[in-house]
Amino acid sequence: MIWVNCCHKEKHTSTKDILLQYHNLVDVSPFEILSTMTGFELIFIEIQDSQSNGFKLLRTIKQRFPDVKIVIVYHDLDAELAVSALRAGAEDILSSNAIRQKVDACLTRLHTHDDNMINVEDISQRELSILPALTIIDKDISAPLREEELASACQFSSTYFSRLFHNIMGVTLKQYIIKKRLDLACGLLSSDQEKISAVASSAGFKDVSYFSRVFKKHIGCSPGEFRASRQKKMKFFIVNLINSCQSKIFIAEYFNVTVTNIHNDNIP
């Protein structure tokens, strides 16, 4: 677990104290976080309120490491904070003065991959009104998602739902769905060797040519180039791990080889 303080000054937080006491928590500067990550961490970002620069850091991390789970830890709760966290890609929000039961509940939600990560008690009725559509998008991202069906799930007309969604989320419904599908595609490209066409289909893109064009437009490279760069980074990470005896034992168990046989060429 990593703690990143994006407040202007140090403040006491009982949430951090609980994590330090019962879990393995490491403090990392917001200026160093990206260079120290492997892409599989659980990160707590401490912010003051919804205007914090921590949301910019959150979006940057999510863009580079789609599989990372991030919790926003806030000091001042305002009407915009929960929806800002949702827009930026946070899995959950947590008060800086949370009791242990709240912290444990948050970790449980993350561990079980609950689709409704954001606590509905912290979301205004206006934002709550589009949660049925957001839930459908999260559960059925690879399926055809029609605006009229999502609007109906929220009991709105298509026209009103479209305006309301844009007003709350800051992007159109189409833009939001594309972002979610690209996030999923990035995760699939980073973790398996499926064909590009299979990744496109799993992420909700039925036309692989369209998927490649959209991917390059938003990510800045082709799906194949993205996968190659991730594999290169992962191999570099594994090779660095080999330098320590403890890491050799871990890698030997992970790849089912003996410690004495570990060489760079033996790493898959």
mmCIF file of C-alpha atoms in Angstrom:
data_model
loop_
_atom_site.group_PDB
_atom_site.id
_atom_site.type_symbol
_atom_site.label_atom_id
_atom_site.label_comp_id
_atom_site.label_asym_id
_atom_site.label_seq_id
_atom_site.Cartn_x
_atom_site.Cartn_y
_atom_site.Cartn_z
ATOM 1 C CA MET A 1 0.000 0.000 0.000
ATOM 2 C CA ILE A 2 1.208 3.507 -0.849
ATOM 3 C CA TRP A 3 0.202 6.808 0.769
ATOM 4 C CA VAL A 4 0.586 10.020 -1.252
ATOM 5 C CA ASN A 5 -0.009 13.365 0.469
ATOM 6 C CA CYS A 6 -1.294 15.992 -1.982
ATOM 7 C CA CYS A 7 -2.163 18.551 0.707
ATOM 8 C CA HIS A 8 -0.100 21.700 1.036
ATOM 9 C CA LYS A 9 1.037 20.715 4.529
ATOM 10 C CA GLU A 10 1.131 17.663 6.768
ATOM 11 C CA LYS A 11 -2.101 16.969 8.657
ATOM 12 C CA HIS A 12 -2.942 14.292 11.182
ATOM 13 C CA THR A 13 -5.166 11.565 9.749
ATOM 14 C CA SER A 14 -6.521 8.691 11.800
ATOM 15 C CA THR A 15 -7.018 6.756 8.546
ATOM 16 C CA LYS A 16 -3.281 6.790 7.909
ATOM 17 C CA ASP A 17 -2.550 5.803 11.509
ATOM 18 C CA ILE A 18 -4.828 2.766 11.162
ATOM 19 C CA LEU A 19 -3.203 1.682 7.900
ATOM 20 C CA LEU A 20 0.269 2.074 9.418
ATOM 21 C CA GLN A 21 -0.721 0.042 12.454
ATOM 22 C CA TYR A 22 -2.433 -2.859 10.730
ATOM 23 C CA HIS A 23 -0.999 -2.888 7.212
ATOM 24 C CA ASN A 24 2.238 -2.382 5.301
ATOM 25 C CA LEU A 25 1.968 1.292 4.254
ATOM 26 C CA VAL A 26 4.732 3.292 2.542
ATOM 27 C CA ASP A 27 4.863 7.096 2.244
ATOM 28 C CA VAL A 28 5.773 8.304 -1.263
ATOM 29 C CA SER A 29 6.074 11.868 -2.565
ATOM 30 C CA PRO A 30 3.628 12.854 -5.354
ATOM 31 C CA PHE A 31 6.709 13.811 -7.395
ATOM 32 C CA GLU A 32 8.208 10.323 -7.095
ATOM 33 C CA ILE A 33 5.147 8.064 -7.248
ATOM 34 C CA LEU A 34 5.171 7.395 -11.006
ATOM 35 C CA SER A 35 8.838 6.390 -11.042
ATOM 36 C CA THR A 36 8.407 3.929 -8.150
ATOM 37 C CA MET A 37 5.274 2.117 -9.370
ATOM 38 C CA THR A 38 4.992 -1.323 -10.965
ATOM 39 C CA GLY A 39 1.308 -1.022 -11.857
ATOM 40 C CA PHE A 40 -0.211 -3.347 -9.244
ATOM 41 C CA GLU A 41 -0.322 -1.163 -6.122
ATOM 42 C CA LEU A 42 -3.144 0.045 -3.897
ATOM 43 C CA ILE A 43 -2.701 3.809 -3.514
ATOM 44 C CA PHE A 44 -4.261 6.230 -1.029
ATOM 45 C CA ILE A 45 -4.162 9.856 -2.218
ATOM 46 C CA GLU A 46 -4.679 12.399 0.567
ATOM 47 C CA ILE A 47 -6.401 15.616 -0.554
ATOM 48 C CA GLN A 48 -7.969 18.665 1.044
ATOM 49 C CA ASP A 49 -11.175 18.903 -1.040
ATOM 50 C CA SER A 50 -12.577 18.573 -4.575
ATOM 51 C CA GLN A 51 -10.272 21.351 -5.862
ATOM 52 C CA SER A 52 -7.100 19.467 -4.958
ATOM 53 C CA ASN A 53 -4.319 18.806 -7.466
ATOM 54 C CA GLY A 54 -4.508 15.220 -6.281
ATOM 55 C CA PHE A 55 -7.171 14.540 -8.914
ATOM 56 C CA LYS A 56 -4.716 15.479 -11.667
ATOM 57 C CA LEU A 57 -2.227 12.987 -10.208
ATOM 58 C CA LEU A 58 -4.985 10.359 -9.993
ATOM 59 C CA ARG A 59 -5.832 10.751 -13.689
ATOM 60 C CA THR A 60 -2.155 10.591 -14.668
ATOM 61 C CA ILE A 61 -1.628 7.390 -12.677
ATOM 62 C CA LYS A 62 -4.754 5.786 -14.140
ATOM 63 C CA GLN A 63 -3.676 6.682 -17.657
ATOM 64 C CA ARG A 64 -0.319 4.979 -17.222
ATOM 65 C CA PHE A 65 -1.410 2.144 -14.936
ATOM 66 C CA PRO A 66 -5.084 1.273 -15.567
ATOM 67 C CA ASP A 67 -5.091 -1.676 -13.137
ATOM 68 C CA VAL A 68 -3.943 0.320 -10.108
ATOM 69 C CA LYS A 69 -6.585 0.791 -7.405
ATOM 70 C CA ILE A 70 -6.780 4.280 -5.909
ATOM 71 C CA VAL A 71 -8.659 5.570 -2.867
ATOM 72 C CA ILE A 72 -9.183 9.301 -2.324
ATOM 73 C CA VAL A 73 -8.742 10.280 1.340
ATOM 74 C CA TYR A 74 -10.364 13.678 1.929
ATOM 75 C CA HIS A 75 -10.260 16.246 4.721
ATOM 76 C CA ASP A 76 -13.180 18.445 3.608
ATOM 77 C CA LEU A 77 -16.210 16.777 1.998
ATOM 78 C CA ASP A 78 -18.129 18.990 -0.437
ATOM 79 C CA ALA A 79 -20.852 18.359 -3.003
ATOM 80 C CA GLU A 80 -18.417 17.877 -5.877
ATOM 81 C CA LEU A 81 -15.877 15.570 -4.251
ATOM 82 C CA ALA A 82 -17.551 12.193 -4.806
ATOM 83 C CA VAL A 83 -18.418 12.849 -8.434
ATOM 84 C CA SER A 84 -14.926 14.302 -9.047
ATOM 85 C CA ALA A 85 -13.426 11.086 -7.686
ATOM 86 C CA LEU A 86 -15.722 9.048 -9.932
ATOM 87 C CA ARG A 87 -14.791 11.083 -12.996
ATOM 88 C CA ALA A 88 -11.084 10.786 -12.298
ATOM 89 C CA GLY A 89 -11.245 6.999 -11.875
ATOM 90 C CA ALA A 90 -10.966 6.463 -8.108
ATOM 91 C CA GLU A 91 -12.247 3.147 -6.763
ATOM 92 C CA ASP A 92 -13.416 4.619 -3.433
ATOM 93 C CA ILE A 93 -13.367 7.671 -1.173
ATOM 94 C CA LEU A 94 -12.584 7.707 2.542
ATOM 95 C CA SER A 95 -12.606 10.348 5.254
ATOM 96 C CA SER A 96 -9.203 11.267 6.681
ATOM 97 C CA ASN A 97 -10.670 10.652 10.152
ATOM 98 C CA ALA A 98 -12.260 7.287 9.400
ATOM 99 C CA ILE A 99 -12.544 4.713 12.166
ATOM 100 C CA ARG A 100 -11.061 1.253 11.710
ATOM 101 C CA GLN A 101 -14.411 -0.290 10.692
ATOM 102 C CA LYS A 102 -14.702 2.218 7.809
ATOM 103 C CA VAL A 103 -11.140 1.520 6.687
ATOM 104 C CA ASP A 104 -11.718 -2.240 6.799
ATOM 105 C CA ALA A 105 -14.981 -1.848 4.862
ATOM 106 C CA CYS A 106 -13.143 0.111 2.179
ATOM 107 C CA LEU A 107 -10.455 -2.568 1.862
ATOM 108 C CA THR A 108 -13.134 -5.260 1.672
ATOM 109 C CA ARG A 109 -14.874 -3.462 -1.183
ATOM 110 C CA LEU A 110 -11.596 -3.200 -3.057
ATOM 111 C CA HIS A 111 -10.693 -6.836 -2.420
ATOM 112 C CA THR A 112 -14.065 -8.133 -3.644
ATOM 113 C CA HIS A 113 -14.057 -5.806 -6.684
ATOM 114 C CA ASP A 114 -17.445 -4.321 -5.778
ATOM 115 C CA ASP A 115 -18.894 -2.556 -8.828
ATOM 116 C CA ASN A 116 -20.375 0.201 -6.669
ATOM 117 C CA MET A 117 -17.152 1.361 -5.019
ATOM 118 C CA ILE A 118 -18.157 4.959 -4.250
ATOM 119 C CA ASN A 119 -20.164 5.215 -1.043
ATOM 120 C CA VAL A 120 -23.637 6.383 -2.063
ATOM 121 C CA GLU A 121 -24.043 8.235 1.241
ATOM 122 C CA ASP A 122 -21.448 10.742 0.012
ATOM 123 C CA ILE A 123 -23.116 11.372 -3.360
ATOM 124 C CA SER A 124 -25.886 13.941 -3.809
ATOM 125 C CA GLN A 125 -29.282 12.889 -5.151
ATOM 126 C CA ARG A 126 -28.421 14.459 -8.508
ATOM 127 C CA GLU A 127 -25.365 12.261 -9.052
ATOM 128 C CA LEU A 128 -27.188 9.264 -7.566
ATOM 129 C CA SER A 129 -29.780 9.543 -10.347
ATOM 130 C CA ILE A 130 -27.356 8.316 -13.040
ATOM 131 C CA LEU A 131 -25.762 5.517 -10.989
ATOM 132 C CA PRO A 132 -27.993 2.836 -12.600
ATOM 133 C CA ALA A 133 -26.490 3.742 -15.973
ATOM 134 C CA LEU A 134 -22.934 3.794 -14.590
ATOM 135 C CA THR A 135 -23.488 0.363 -13.020
ATOM 136 C CA ILE A 136 -24.742 -1.083 -16.322
ATOM 137 C CA ILE A 137 -21.730 0.382 -18.140
ATOM 138 C CA ASP A 138 -19.305 -1.142 -15.620
ATOM 139 C CA LYS A 139 -20.956 -4.588 -15.708
ATOM 140 C CA ASP A 140 -21.622 -4.794 -19.460
ATOM 141 C CA ILE A 141 -18.795 -2.712 -20.938
ATOM 142 C CA SER A 142 -18.143 -5.260 -23.687
ATOM 143 C CA ALA A 143 -21.813 -5.376 -24.733
ATOM 144 C CA PRO A 144 -23.606 -2.880 -26.998
ATOM 145 C CA LEU A 145 -24.578 0.100 -24.801
ATOM 146 C CA ARG A 146 -27.486 2.128 -26.156
ATOM 147 C CA GLU A 147 -28.287 5.569 -24.814
ATOM 148 C CA GLU A 148 -32.042 4.967 -24.774
ATOM 149 C CA GLU A 149 -31.623 1.814 -22.658
ATOM 150 C CA LEU A 150 -29.308 3.555 -20.189
ATOM 151 C CA ALA A 151 -31.721 6.500 -19.997
ATOM 152 C CA SER A 152 -34.607 4.105 -19.366
ATOM 153 C CA ALA A 153 -32.686 2.453 -16.524
ATOM 154 C CA CYS A 154 -32.506 5.892 -14.882
ATOM 155 C CA GLN A 155 -36.161 6.606 -15.749
ATOM 156 C CA PHE A 156 -35.267 9.602 -17.952
ATOM 157 C CA SER A 157 -35.889 10.494 -21.569
ATOM 158 C CA SER A 158 -32.855 10.066 -23.838
ATOM 159 C CA THR A 159 -32.568 13.824 -24.399
ATOM 160 C CA TYR A 160 -32.692 14.731 -20.704
ATOM 161 C CA PHE A 161 -30.391 11.862 -19.723
ATOM 162 C CA SER A 162 -27.803 12.923 -22.316
ATOM 163 C CA ARG A 163 -27.710 16.509 -20.988
ATOM 164 C CA LEU A 164 -27.694 15.393 -17.345
ATOM 165 C CA PHE A 165 -24.904 12.863 -17.892
ATOM 166 C CA HIS A 166 -22.717 15.437 -19.650
ATOM 167 C CA ASN A 167 -23.383 18.000 -16.923
ATOM 168 C CA ILE A 168 -22.489 15.599 -14.086
ATOM 169 C CA MET A 169 -19.584 13.674 -15.637
ATOM 170 C CA GLY A 170 -18.055 16.482 -17.687
ATOM 171 C CA VAL A 171 -17.944 14.296 -20.818
ATOM 172 C CA THR A 172 -20.549 12.905 -23.183
ATOM 173 C CA LEU A 173 -21.898 9.391 -22.716
ATOM 174 C CA LYS A 174 -20.003 8.222 -25.812
ATOM 175 C CA GLN A 175 -16.731 9.710 -24.548
ATOM 176 C CA TYR A 176 -17.218 8.081 -21.134
ATOM 177 C CA ILE A 177 -17.897 4.643 -22.628
ATOM 178 C CA ILE A 178 -14.877 4.903 -24.935
ATOM 179 C CA LYS A 179 -12.653 5.804 -21.968
ATOM 180 C CA LYS A 180 -13.924 2.854 -19.930
ATOM 181 C CA ARG A 181 -13.395 0.498 -22.868
ATOM 182 C CA LEU A 182 -9.892 1.795 -23.490
ATOM 183 C CA ASP A 183 -9.063 1.371 -19.788
ATOM 184 C CA LEU A 184 -10.164 -2.261 -20.040
ATOM 185 C CA ALA A 185 -8.233 -2.754 -23.288
ATOM 186 C CA CYS A 186 -5.049 -1.353 -21.701
ATOM 187 C CA GLY A 187 -5.411 -3.788 -18.818
ATOM 188 C CA LEU A 188 -5.931 -6.748 -21.159
ATOM 189 C CA LEU A 189 -2.983 -5.756 -23.343
ATOM 190 C CA SER A 190 -0.793 -5.521 -20.252
ATOM 191 C CA SER A 191 -1.768 -8.851 -18.707
ATOM 192 C CA ASP A 192 -2.244 -11.446 -21.457
ATOM 193 C CA GLN A 193 -1.227 -12.530 -24.947
ATOM 194 C CA GLU A 194 -4.672 -12.517 -26.588
ATOM 195 C CA LYS A 195 -4.816 -11.396 -30.193
ATOM 196 C CA ILE A 196 -5.544 -7.705 -30.736
ATOM 197 C CA SER A 197 -8.895 -8.642 -32.286
ATOM 198 C CA ALA A 198 -9.838 -10.623 -29.161
ATOM 199 C CA VAL A 199 -8.859 -7.726 -26.897
ATOM 200 C CA ALA A 200 -10.934 -5.361 -29.040
ATOM 201 C CA SER A 201 -13.970 -7.655 -28.776
ATOM 202 C CA SER A 202 -13.591 -8.113 -25.002
ATOM 203 C CA ALA A 203 -13.415 -4.336 -24.563
ATOM 204 C CA GLY A 204 -16.586 -3.743 -26.554
ATOM 205 C CA PHE A 205 -15.075 -2.834 -29.948
ATOM 206 C CA LYS A 206 -16.552 -5.126 -32.596
ATOM 207 C CA ASP A 207 -14.407 -3.672 -35.395
ATOM 208 C CA VAL A 208 -10.655 -4.149 -34.800
ATOM 209 C CA SER A 209 -9.764 -1.408 -37.317
ATOM 210 C CA TYR A 210 -11.967 1.092 -35.468
ATOM 211 C CA PHE A 211 -10.493 -0.077 -32.160
ATOM 212 C CA SER A 212 -6.941 0.526 -33.435
ATOM 213 C CA ARG A 213 -7.818 4.017 -34.675
ATOM 214 C CA VAL A 214 -9.540 5.012 -31.428
ATOM 215 C CA PHE A 215 -6.745 3.494 -29.317
ATOM 216 C CA LYS A 216 -4.028 5.394 -31.163
ATOM 217 C CA LYS A 217 -6.015 8.643 -31.037
ATOM 218 C CA HIS A 218 -6.490 8.523 -27.263
ATOM 219 C CA ILE A 219 -3.456 6.547 -26.016
ATOM 220 C CA GLY A 220 -0.911 7.841 -28.552
ATOM 221 C CA CYS A 221 0.283 4.522 -29.936
ATOM 222 C CA SER A 222 -1.131 1.387 -31.537
ATOM 223 C CA PRO A 223 -2.378 -1.517 -29.359
ATOM 224 C CA GLY A 224 0.614 -3.607 -30.468
ATOM 225 C CA GLU A 225 3.093 -0.870 -29.565
ATOM 226 C CA PHE A 226 1.394 -0.409 -26.179
ATOM 227 C CA ARG A 227 1.665 -4.141 -25.414
ATOM 228 C CA ALA A 228 5.332 -4.231 -26.462
ATOM 229 C CA SER A 229 6.214 -1.283 -24.227
ATOM 230 C CA ARG A 230 4.449 -2.872 -21.231
ATOM 231 C CA GLN A 231 6.210 -6.193 -21.755
ATOM 232 C CA LYS A 232 9.562 -4.409 -21.966
ATOM 233 C CA LYS A 233 8.880 -2.557 -18.700
ATOM 234 C CA MET A 234 7.777 -5.751 -16.950
ATOM 235 C CA LYS A 235 10.880 -7.681 -18.037
ATOM 236 C CA PHE A 236 13.077 -4.795 -16.867
ATOM 237 C CA PHE A 237 11.285 -4.900 -13.493
ATOM 238 C CA ILE A 238 11.756 -8.669 -13.161
ATOM 239 C CA VAL A 239 15.441 -8.505 -14.123
ATOM 240 C CA ASN A 240 15.996 -5.883 -11.419
ATOM 241 C CA LEU A 241 14.293 -8.152 -8.873
ATOM 242 C CA ILE A 242 16.777 -10.918 -9.637
ATOM 243 C CA ASN A 243 19.554 -8.860 -8.016
ATOM 244 C CA SER A 244 18.425 -9.842 -4.505
ATOM 245 C CA CYS A 245 18.389 -13.341 -3.045
ATOM 246 C CA GLN A 246 14.888 -12.835 -1.643
ATOM 247 C CA SER A 247 13.641 -11.806 -5.062
ATOM 248 C CA LYS A 248 15.232 -14.876 -6.656
ATOM 249 C CA ILE A 249 13.275 -17.115 -4.332
ATOM 250 C CA PHE A 250 10.061 -15.266 -5.165
ATOM 251 C CA ILE A 251 10.674 -15.469 -8.918
ATOM 252 C CA ALA A 252 11.654 -19.132 -8.686
ATOM 253 C CA GLU A 253 8.349 -19.942 -7.002
ATOM 254 C CA TYR A 254 6.378 -17.740 -9.429
ATOM 255 C CA PHE A 255 7.879 -19.203 -12.608
ATOM 256 C CA ASN A 256 8.441 -22.699 -11.149
ATOM 257 C CA VAL A 257 12.195 -22.820 -11.734
ATOM 258 C CA THR A 258 15.141 -23.432 -9.400
ATOM 259 C CA VAL A 259 17.064 -20.478 -8.006
ATOM 260 C CA THR A 260 20.316 -21.606 -9.651
ATOM 261 C CA ASN A 261 18.627 -21.711 -13.059
ATOM 262 C CA ILE A 262 17.371 -18.138 -12.968
ATOM 263 C CA HIS A 263 18.848 -16.135 -15.809
ATOM 264 C CA ASN A 264 17.363 -13.333 -17.887
ATOM 265 C CA ASP A 265 16.659 -15.719 -20.761
ATOM 266 C CA ASN A 266 14.628 -18.012 -18.499
ATOM 267 C CA ILE A 267 12.108 -15.284 -17.645
ATOM 268 C CA PRO A 268 8.985 -15.688 -19.824
#
